[in-house]
Amino acid sequence: MMLYVKNISRIITVALFALLSLLPSNASATIVEGTVNSSKELNNFITHHVKDAHSWHIWGENKTQVNADGTVNVLSSTAIHIGLPVILIDNGLITANSDDFNELRWIEQDGDTTYYAQGKINETEYIMFHEKIYHLGSGLKLDEKGHPTNSRPLDFSLTQNVMSMLLSVVILMLLFLPAAKKYKKKGIVSAPTGRQNFLEIFVVFVRDEIAKPNIGEKKYARYMPYLLTIFFFIWLNNLLGLVPFFPGASNVSGNIAFTAVLAVITYLVTQFSGNKDYWKHILLPPVPKALYPIMIPVEIIGTLTKPFALTIRLFANITAGHIVVLAFMGIIFSAKNIGWAGLSVPMGLFISVLELLVAFLQAFIFTMLSALFIGTAVEEHSHH
Amino acid sequence: MDLIIPSEGLLFWTTIVFVILLVLLRKFAWKPILGAVQTREGNIQKALDSAKDAEERMNALTAQNEDLLKQAREERNVILREAKAAGESMVAEAKESAQKDADRILVSANEQIANERMKAVVELKNQVGKLSLEIAEKILKSELDDKAKQESLVNHLVEDVNLN
């Protein structure tokens, strides 16, 4: 059993590093945001940083020259990035590397020069525009709002956020599996030591402050694995997002897809846990029968607003934190005056420290509300 | 706008990664940790309970000991009191018997003294009587040596005899 656990964590580690050994390369063609010279560019820079990406940019930038035919020459580059796997479903499974988008192009969007990359995968030309992959077709066409009108393949790429998420899984495994092993090996006779002690505080916190009060003494145990997993998964990804350099700095828990998945899982767990009283309250609410056509849809929508609120709350809190920190740092560059660091650094530090608190708080709130929703679904009513 | 539109890729991978994470942690982390924590809490509760039990038993024992002590003290007091009383009565008895003896001795002594005195008195009387006789004899002898005197005495005695 021990060996098995060890093997699993090793396999995951090896797999992750195998993927990462697609190796940092001196990018000649990947889009790297240039210098921030105006508030508009600052805006683009921030938006780019809180979004997911198909390659993992570590540092540096390109010096480029745009040509009239839409091509871009890279004059020099200090940019280092890791190319990540691109997986597309487009008449079959297509795998590639983000470095395959190796031709830089530019187009005028909103009166600005916007860079995008073009590449040939399996004889088909694709373009990557604002980290979204489109068919090239007969060229990139933008509608009046600046959105591409080209069609898109389904994109299941292992993006920066997926990699960051896998990193968080590895960290969680490395944190918890040895601790769990210690419990098994030393049993319960010895006092917990080191990491065991630290982790146990939070495990017991989730149990005593979140699960028990919201779900109830009798039924909480079934939901503990789920609550513990979302708590630590969200918290760790929040914290990794606050690390300003590789391999942190991804905005995983501030990505709406991430928060939506967790919220939907909470929703499903809640609905599948629902007992007779819960469904009776939704399908046969305690109102006159004439109001059923109004009340039943209202009750059903009521259940749907909960995961929606969960999704938005976590996404908005984490993304907002990132935006504020980036904005403070960006002031220095958009104002082109290092004097602004006197304001930006203390304020950025303050927000970062606040974000440390928010990282924990949002993990706690998400878990707490999940427990609360589950609690209402499994609650026994003695009368109704 | 891109920010609030979830991408299908990340939705897919998040689901996969989360489910795998949940399964792995559930089996290899949460079960052993929660189990151990619960067992330990149970043990601590048991230990606390038994400590409380022991304390209660200790208290009971102490109370019992105090009772015993109190009883012993009372018994001692009783014994002391009895001993004191016995001693006092013994002393009193001894005094009484001594008094009696003394009285008896005194009485017999008095009696003896009286007897001795009586004896002495009798002896004295006898001696006095003997002496008187001897004296009378001597006197008579001397008196009756002389014929004339004898006759006068006889005469005198005859005179005294009144022949009525």
XYZ file of C-alpha atoms in Angstrom:
548
model
C 0.000 0.000 0.000
C 2.786 2.408 0.969
C 4.596 1.551 -2.188
C 1.452 2.180 -4.136
C 1.056 5.651 -2.638
C 4.674 6.447 -3.283
C 4.352 5.258 -6.858
C 1.306 7.381 -7.494
C 2.944 10.543 -6.270
C 6.051 9.648 -8.257
C 4.065 8.978 -11.407
C 2.274 12.287 -11.081
C 5.543 14.122 -10.512
C 7.200 12.421 -13.444
C 4.217 13.057 -15.676
C 4.171 16.734 -14.787
C 7.872 17.188 -15.377
C 7.665 15.230 -18.597
C 5.084 17.711 -19.771
C 7.164 20.618 -18.573
C 10.255 19.218 -20.257
C 8.774 20.503 -23.412
C 11.375 22.890 -22.087
C 11.775 26.601 -21.899
C 12.823 27.932 -25.256
C 13.951 31.301 -26.401
C 10.795 32.268 -28.151
C 11.133 33.792 -31.503
C 7.539 33.814 -32.491
C 5.271 33.435 -29.469
C 3.352 36.510 -28.578
C 4.880 38.227 -25.627
C 3.388 41.417 -24.398
C 5.668 44.323 -25.132
C 6.442 47.322 -23.041
C 3.593 49.075 -21.294
C 3.497 52.611 -22.580
C -0.072 53.760 -22.252
C -3.037 53.098 -20.014
C -4.579 51.119 -22.848
C -1.512 48.924 -23.064
C -1.559 48.627 -19.288
C -5.139 47.463 -19.546
C -4.160 44.851 -22.150
C -1.180 43.814 -20.055
C -3.356 43.242 -16.977
C -6.082 41.425 -18.917
C -3.432 39.195 -20.448
C -2.011 38.371 -17.027
C -5.261 37.370 -15.388
C -6.199 35.175 -18.341
C -5.181 31.657 -19.210
C -2.382 31.130 -21.750
C -1.295 28.374 -24.112
C 2.371 28.771 -23.280
C 3.973 29.603 -19.989
C 5.787 32.887 -20.276
C 8.493 33.190 -17.635
C 10.155 36.510 -18.366
C 11.444 38.831 -21.037
C 10.038 40.467 -24.130
C 10.406 40.662 -27.904
C 11.537 43.617 -29.910
C 9.521 43.543 -33.096
C 9.005 45.389 -36.317
C 5.645 45.242 -38.082
C 5.458 45.008 -41.855
C 2.721 46.340 -44.076
C 1.712 42.855 -45.259
C 0.665 41.825 -41.743
C 3.826 39.899 -40.911
C 6.050 40.762 -37.956
C 9.810 40.573 -37.736
C 11.327 39.758 -34.354
C 14.407 41.916 -34.109
C 15.622 40.569 -30.788
C 14.132 38.666 -27.910
C 14.885 38.185 -24.236
C 11.681 36.235 -23.714
C 11.827 32.821 -22.029
C 8.728 30.649 -22.045
C 7.655 27.020 -21.847
C 5.715 25.702 -24.802
C 2.703 23.704 -23.621
C 0.733 20.933 -25.317
C -2.076 22.046 -27.588
C -4.922 19.565 -27.903
C -7.678 20.309 -30.390
C -10.753 18.407 -31.432
C -11.272 19.313 -35.053
C -12.398 16.328 -37.092
C -10.451 14.128 -34.734
C -7.927 14.626 -31.995
C -5.076 16.938 -32.907
C -2.046 17.375 -30.667
C 0.671 19.932 -31.065
C 2.809 22.310 -29.088
C 2.054 25.947 -28.556
C 5.407 26.671 -30.180
C 3.899 25.374 -33.436
C 2.199 28.744 -33.678
C 5.447 30.094 -34.960
C 4.550 32.909 -37.341
C 3.889 36.268 -35.734
C 1.244 38.452 -37.367
C -0.386 41.704 -36.523
C -3.730 43.279 -37.192
C -5.289 46.586 -36.381
C -7.896 46.212 -33.650
C -9.577 49.231 -32.036
C -6.920 51.397 -33.642
C -4.143 49.419 -31.950
C -1.614 46.961 -33.225
C -2.615 43.540 -31.944
C -0.247 40.642 -32.335
C -1.387 37.124 -33.019
C 0.312 33.897 -34.015
C -0.286 31.584 -36.901
C 0.776 28.006 -37.244
C 0.324 24.876 -39.309
C -0.768 21.745 -37.484
C -1.457 18.594 -39.522
C -1.673 20.572 -42.756
C -4.304 22.888 -41.292
C -3.564 26.511 -40.582
C -4.678 27.821 -37.200
C -4.303 31.190 -35.570
C -4.043 32.053 -31.913
C -5.692 35.397 -31.256
C -5.821 36.619 -27.634
C -5.055 33.075 -26.447
C -7.955 31.611 -28.422
C -7.447 29.252 -31.304
C -9.353 29.806 -34.594
C -9.278 28.287 -38.046
C -7.327 30.545 -40.338
C -9.609 29.860 -43.278
C -9.234 32.716 -45.661
C -7.564 34.922 -43.079
C -8.404 36.620 -39.801
C -11.563 38.699 -40.001
C -12.738 40.908 -37.162
C -16.309 42.121 -36.654
C -17.014 45.721 -35.733
C -16.475 44.938 -32.021
C -13.043 43.530 -32.766
C -13.954 39.908 -32.247
C -12.746 37.353 -34.811
C -15.501 35.916 -37.002
C -13.408 32.825 -37.775
C -14.683 29.431 -36.595
C -13.063 27.687 -33.642
C -12.027 24.100 -33.041
C -12.714 22.632 -29.573
C -9.664 23.512 -27.538
C -8.625 21.054 -24.810
C -5.052 22.300 -24.538
C -3.012 21.782 -21.418
C -2.797 25.481 -20.790
C -0.823 27.366 -18.183
C -3.773 27.103 -15.791
C -4.041 23.335 -16.283
C -0.313 22.994 -15.584
C -0.568 25.220 -12.547
C -3.514 23.171 -11.332
C -1.493 19.962 -11.800
C 1.316 21.575 -9.844
C -1.131 22.267 -7.016
C -2.212 18.604 -7.140
C 1.420 17.512 -6.830
C 1.958 19.892 -3.909
C -1.175 18.626 -2.169
C -0.035 15.029 -2.652
C 3.448 15.800 -1.363
C 1.922 17.584 1.632
C -0.743 15.115 2.620
C 0.396 11.664 1.593
C 3.507 11.606 3.807
C 1.451 13.066 6.660
C -1.205 10.384 6.207
C 1.518 7.743 6.031
C 2.878 8.975 9.347
C -0.511 8.420 10.958
C -0.589 4.929 9.543
C 2.971 4.089 10.535
C 3.110 5.635 13.984
C -0.537 5.062 14.633
C -2.398 7.238 17.025
C -0.201 6.590 20.006
C 2.350 9.250 19.141
C 1.651 12.953 19.280
C 1.438 14.544 15.818
C 4.677 16.205 14.771
C 5.792 18.798 12.236
C 3.720 18.997 9.118
C 1.152 16.612 10.594
C 0.476 19.157 13.307
C 0.052 22.064 10.914
C -2.205 20.202 8.495
C -4.256 18.669 11.258
C -5.255 22.119 12.501
C -6.913 22.874 9.165
C -8.396 19.408 8.732
C -9.973 19.700 12.163
C -10.970 23.292 11.380
C -12.879 22.155 8.284
C -14.508 19.396 10.297
C -15.440 21.365 13.417
C -16.067 24.855 12.000
C -17.466 24.038 8.571
C -18.849 20.510 8.270
C -20.304 19.843 11.705
C -22.178 23.138 12.266
C -23.615 23.267 8.724
C -24.379 19.635 7.961
C -24.904 18.262 11.444
C -23.157 15.731 13.670
C -24.921 12.750 12.133
C -24.315 13.286 8.441
C -21.190 15.413 8.117
C -18.728 12.511 7.823
C -19.844 11.531 4.308
C -19.046 14.976 2.932
C -15.723 15.501 4.702
C -13.518 14.248 1.822
C -15.263 16.592 -0.607
C -15.155 19.620 1.695
C -11.506 19.036 2.626
C -10.546 18.632 -1.016
C -12.226 21.819 -2.232
C -10.918 23.761 0.756
C -7.274 22.825 0.229
C -7.525 22.848 -3.580
C -8.949 26.378 -3.662
C -6.686 27.681 -0.924
C -3.500 26.335 -2.509
C -4.430 27.624 -5.961
C -5.261 31.028 -4.459
C -1.828 31.081 -2.813
C 0.008 29.885 -5.943
C -1.665 32.732 -7.822
C -0.083 35.191 -5.402
C 3.459 33.990 -6.099
C 4.590 36.593 -8.619
C 7.032 34.408 -10.570
C 7.269 30.963 -12.172
C 5.791 28.481 -11.332
C 3.200 30.660 -9.584
C 1.464 33.691 -11.009
C -1.237 31.747 -12.852
C -4.723 32.900 -12.127
C -6.281 29.446 -11.720
C -8.775 30.098 -8.948
C -9.582 33.450 -10.567
C -10.603 31.688 -13.761
C -14.330 31.346 -14.175
C -14.036 27.847 -15.657
C -12.262 26.626 -12.532
C -14.743 28.189 -10.123
C -17.703 27.071 -12.261
C -16.604 23.431 -12.197
C -16.268 23.429 -8.414
C -19.598 25.223 -7.996
C -21.322 22.751 -10.324
C -19.863 19.837 -8.365
C -21.183 21.378 -5.146
C -24.555 21.790 -6.883
C -24.593 18.159 -7.982
C -23.523 16.898 -4.557
C -26.294 19.011 -3.011
C -29.004 17.757 -5.393
C -27.971 14.115 -5.067
C -27.898 14.436 -1.290
C -31.353 16.024 -1.183
C -33.779 14.106 0.998
C -37.562 13.923 0.837
C -38.039 17.179 2.758
C -35.712 19.056 0.428
C -37.485 17.945 -2.756
C -40.875 18.438 -1.174
C -39.953 22.036 -0.411
C -38.987 22.579 -4.068
C -41.699 20.607 -5.877
C -44.562 20.961 -3.375
C -43.837 24.296 -1.688
C -46.060 25.245 1.255
C -48.209 27.696 -0.782
C -51.682 27.462 -2.329
C -51.728 25.103 -5.322
C -52.693 27.953 -7.642
C -49.245 29.498 -7.071
C -47.360 26.335 -8.077
C -46.729 27.476 -11.684
C -44.862 30.469 -10.216
C -43.369 28.981 -7.091
C -41.880 25.774 -8.503
C -39.800 27.562 -11.179
C -38.779 30.133 -8.553
C -37.621 27.376 -6.196
C -35.703 25.633 -8.980
C -34.058 28.892 -10.046
C -33.297 29.438 -6.363
C -31.201 26.291 -6.318
C -29.369 27.402 -9.468
C -28.465 30.854 -8.169
C -26.388 29.272 -5.404
C -23.715 27.683 -7.615
C -23.814 30.800 -9.787
C -23.055 32.970 -6.761
C -20.286 30.567 -5.707
C -18.747 30.774 -9.178
C -18.811 34.554 -9.374
C -17.712 35.161 -5.777
C -14.485 33.183 -6.002
C -13.702 34.282 -9.554
C -14.303 37.971 -8.860
C -12.467 38.078 -5.543
C -9.314 36.420 -6.800
C -9.239 38.147 -10.181
C -9.894 41.530 -8.595
C -6.957 41.022 -6.252
C -4.666 40.193 -9.151
C -5.892 43.172 -11.155
C -5.312 45.586 -8.276
C -1.767 44.338 -7.626
C -0.937 44.438 -11.352
C -2.457 47.895 -11.677
C -0.299 49.257 -8.864
C 2.812 47.737 -10.448
C 1.733 48.932 -13.900
C 1.521 52.557 -12.747
C 5.328 52.660 -12.591
C 5.614 51.639 -16.249
C 2.705 53.540 -17.711
C 3.866 56.716 -15.943
C 7.459 55.962 -16.993
C 8.732 57.251 -13.671
C 10.356 55.112 -11.002
C 9.194 57.614 -8.398
C 5.800 55.967 -8.596
C 7.364 52.897 -6.977
C 7.179 54.839 -3.719
C 3.408 54.512 -3.966
C 3.120 51.325 -5.984
C 5.361 49.119 -3.868
C 3.765 49.827 -0.464
C 0.270 49.663 -1.936
C 1.068 46.491 -3.897
C 2.550 44.968 -0.746
C -0.509 45.943 1.242
C -2.850 44.415 -1.340
C -0.680 41.282 -1.533
C -0.882 40.799 2.218
C -4.624 41.425 2.049
C -4.784 38.829 -0.721
C -3.109 36.306 1.566
C -6.059 36.750 3.885
C -8.515 36.703 0.981
C -6.914 33.468 -0.307
C -7.823 31.734 2.934
C -11.118 33.544 3.367
C -12.438 32.688 -0.099
C -11.443 29.026 0.287
C -13.228 29.061 3.636
C -16.341 30.790 2.265
C -16.603 28.478 -0.735
C -16.293 25.419 1.495
C -18.579 26.851 4.140
C -21.332 27.694 1.640
C -20.956 24.273 0.003
C -21.439 22.695 3.427
C -24.387 24.994 4.086
C -26.110 24.028 0.823
C -25.496 20.349 1.485
C -26.751 20.900 5.016
C -30.073 22.330 3.831
C -30.487 19.372 1.464
C -29.950 16.714 4.121
C -31.697 18.495 6.988
C -34.490 16.507 8.612
C -37.650 18.481 9.297
C -39.739 17.188 12.124
C -42.770 19.142 10.914
C -43.780 20.900 7.753
C -15.634 39.720 -21.963
C -13.233 36.804 -22.412
C -12.716 36.794 -18.659
C -16.265 35.736 -17.861
C -16.691 33.136 -20.584
C -15.386 29.800 -19.365
C -13.248 27.940 -21.881
C -14.197 24.357 -22.654
C -10.643 23.123 -22.194
C -10.238 24.425 -18.667
C -13.751 23.227 -17.728
C -12.808 19.759 -18.923
C -9.375 19.585 -17.298
C -10.551 21.122 -14.026
C -13.243 18.453 -13.780
C -10.777 15.652 -14.517
C -8.068 16.997 -12.213
C -10.481 17.689 -9.388
C -12.139 14.282 -9.546
C -8.755 12.531 -9.583
C -7.549 14.710 -6.713
C -10.711 13.972 -4.740
C -10.391 10.220 -5.262
C -6.680 10.136 -4.395
C -6.877 12.385 -1.359
C -10.005 10.646 -0.126
C -8.341 7.271 -0.209
C -4.766 8.100 0.760
C -5.083 11.216 2.894
C -8.485 12.042 4.325
C -9.449 8.562 5.442
C -6.246 7.837 7.388
C -6.010 11.376 8.778
C -9.648 11.710 9.814
C -9.638 8.169 11.163
C -6.517 8.780 13.213
C -7.759 12.133 14.482
C -11.071 10.615 15.497
C -9.453 7.642 17.194
C -7.096 9.936 19.044
C -9.950 12.149 20.139
C -11.744 9.042 21.348
C -8.661 8.006 23.268
C -8.267 11.443 24.798
C -11.917 11.429 25.807
C -11.482 7.996 27.315
C -8.364 9.108 29.160
C -10.179 12.180 30.452
C -13.132 10.082 31.530
C -10.935 7.590 33.329
C -9.009 10.443 34.964
C -12.303 11.869 36.174
C -13.313 8.415 37.357
C -10.037 8.007 39.207
C -10.498 11.415 40.771
C -13.965 10.498 41.920
C -12.682 7.251 43.336
C -9.847 9.136 45.015
C -12.337 11.540 46.521
C -14.452 8.644 47.763
C -11.359 6.993 49.213
C -10.284 10.201 50.909
C -13.728 10.624 52.371
C -13.634 7.045 53.557
C -10.209 7.562 55.066
C -11.395 10.644 56.847
C -14.350 8.713 58.224
C -12.042 5.982 59.407
C -9.753 8.537 60.996
C -12.623 10.230 62.710
C -13.912 6.917 63.990
C -10.460 5.964 65.216
C -10.121 9.304 66.969
C -13.457 8.831 68.648
C -12.518 5.346 69.718
C -9.275 6.625 71.122
C -11.141 9.276 73.052
C -13.515 6.698 74.427
C -10.638 4.450 75.419
C -8.842 7.341 77.053
C -11.925 8.395 78.908
C -12.560 4.857 80.087
C -8.956 4.428 81.157
C -9.102 7.683 83.056
C -12.296 6.644 84.780
C -10.837 3.214 85.600
C -7.733 4.828 87.008
C -9.716 7.243 89.081
C -11.931 4.498 90.460
C -8.885 2.369 91.224
C -7.279 5.236 93.110
C -10.537 5.840 94.944
C -10.833 2.153 95.852
C -7.264 2.045 97.004
C -7.826 5.106 99.148
C -10.955 3.619 100.641
C -9.384 0.274 101.458
C -6.382 2.066 102.894
C -8.686 4.147 105.031
C -10.491 1.029 106.159
C -7.251 -0.706 107.011
C -6.072 2.303 108.875
C -9.345 2.484 110.779
C -9.231 -1.207 111.553
C -5.642 -0.956 112.738
C -6.520 2.063 114.858
C -9.475 0.280 116.439
C -7.511 -2.871 117.204
C -4.669 -0.774 118.527
C -7.062 1.063 120.831
C -8.533 -2.218 121.966
C -5.105 -3.591 122.634
C -4.158 -0.491 124.507
C -7.331 -0.770 126.583
C -6.693 -4.450 127.249
C -3.127 -3.787 128.215
C -4.263 -1.004 130.489
C -6.886 -3.285 132.063
C -4.269 -5.932 132.518
C -1.958 -3.385 134.007
C -4.703 -2.108 136.292
C -5.601 -5.673 137.382
C -1.953 -6.438 137.933
C -1.595 -3.211 139.887
C -4.663 -4.080 141.932
C -3.313 -7.509 142.647
C 0.059 -6.074 143.536
C -1.590 -3.420 145.700
C -3.736 -6.141 147.372
C -0.681 -8.334 147.947
C 1.251 -5.409 149.252
C -1.630 -4.434 151.472
C -1.835 -7.953 152.819
C 1.826 -8.042 153.416
C 1.684 -4.676 155.055
C -1.325 -5.749 157.075
C 0.437 -8.954 158.009
C 3.478 -7.054 158.995
C 1.438 -4.554 160.941
C -0.580 -7.294 162.556
C 2.547 -9.179 163.414
C 3.994 -6.129 164.951
C 0.781 -5.245 166.727
C 0.109 -8.657 168.035
C 3.524 -9.195 169.410
C 2.590 -7.388 172.440
C -0.070 -9.263 174.589
C -1.636 -6.134 175.880
C -2.272 -4.863 172.498
C -3.817 -8.105 171.418
C -6.180 -8.013 174.254
C -7.140 -4.403 173.628
C -7.841 -5.215 170.003
C -9.906 -8.143 170.874
C -11.705 -6.012 173.327
C -12.186 -3.323 170.858
C -13.499 -5.798 168.299
C -15.726 -7.316 170.841
C -16.991 -3.928 171.728
C -17.813 -3.299 168.141
C -19.771 -6.424 167.813
C -23.165 -5.418 168.821
C -25.020 -8.285 170.104
C -28.439 -7.260 169.528
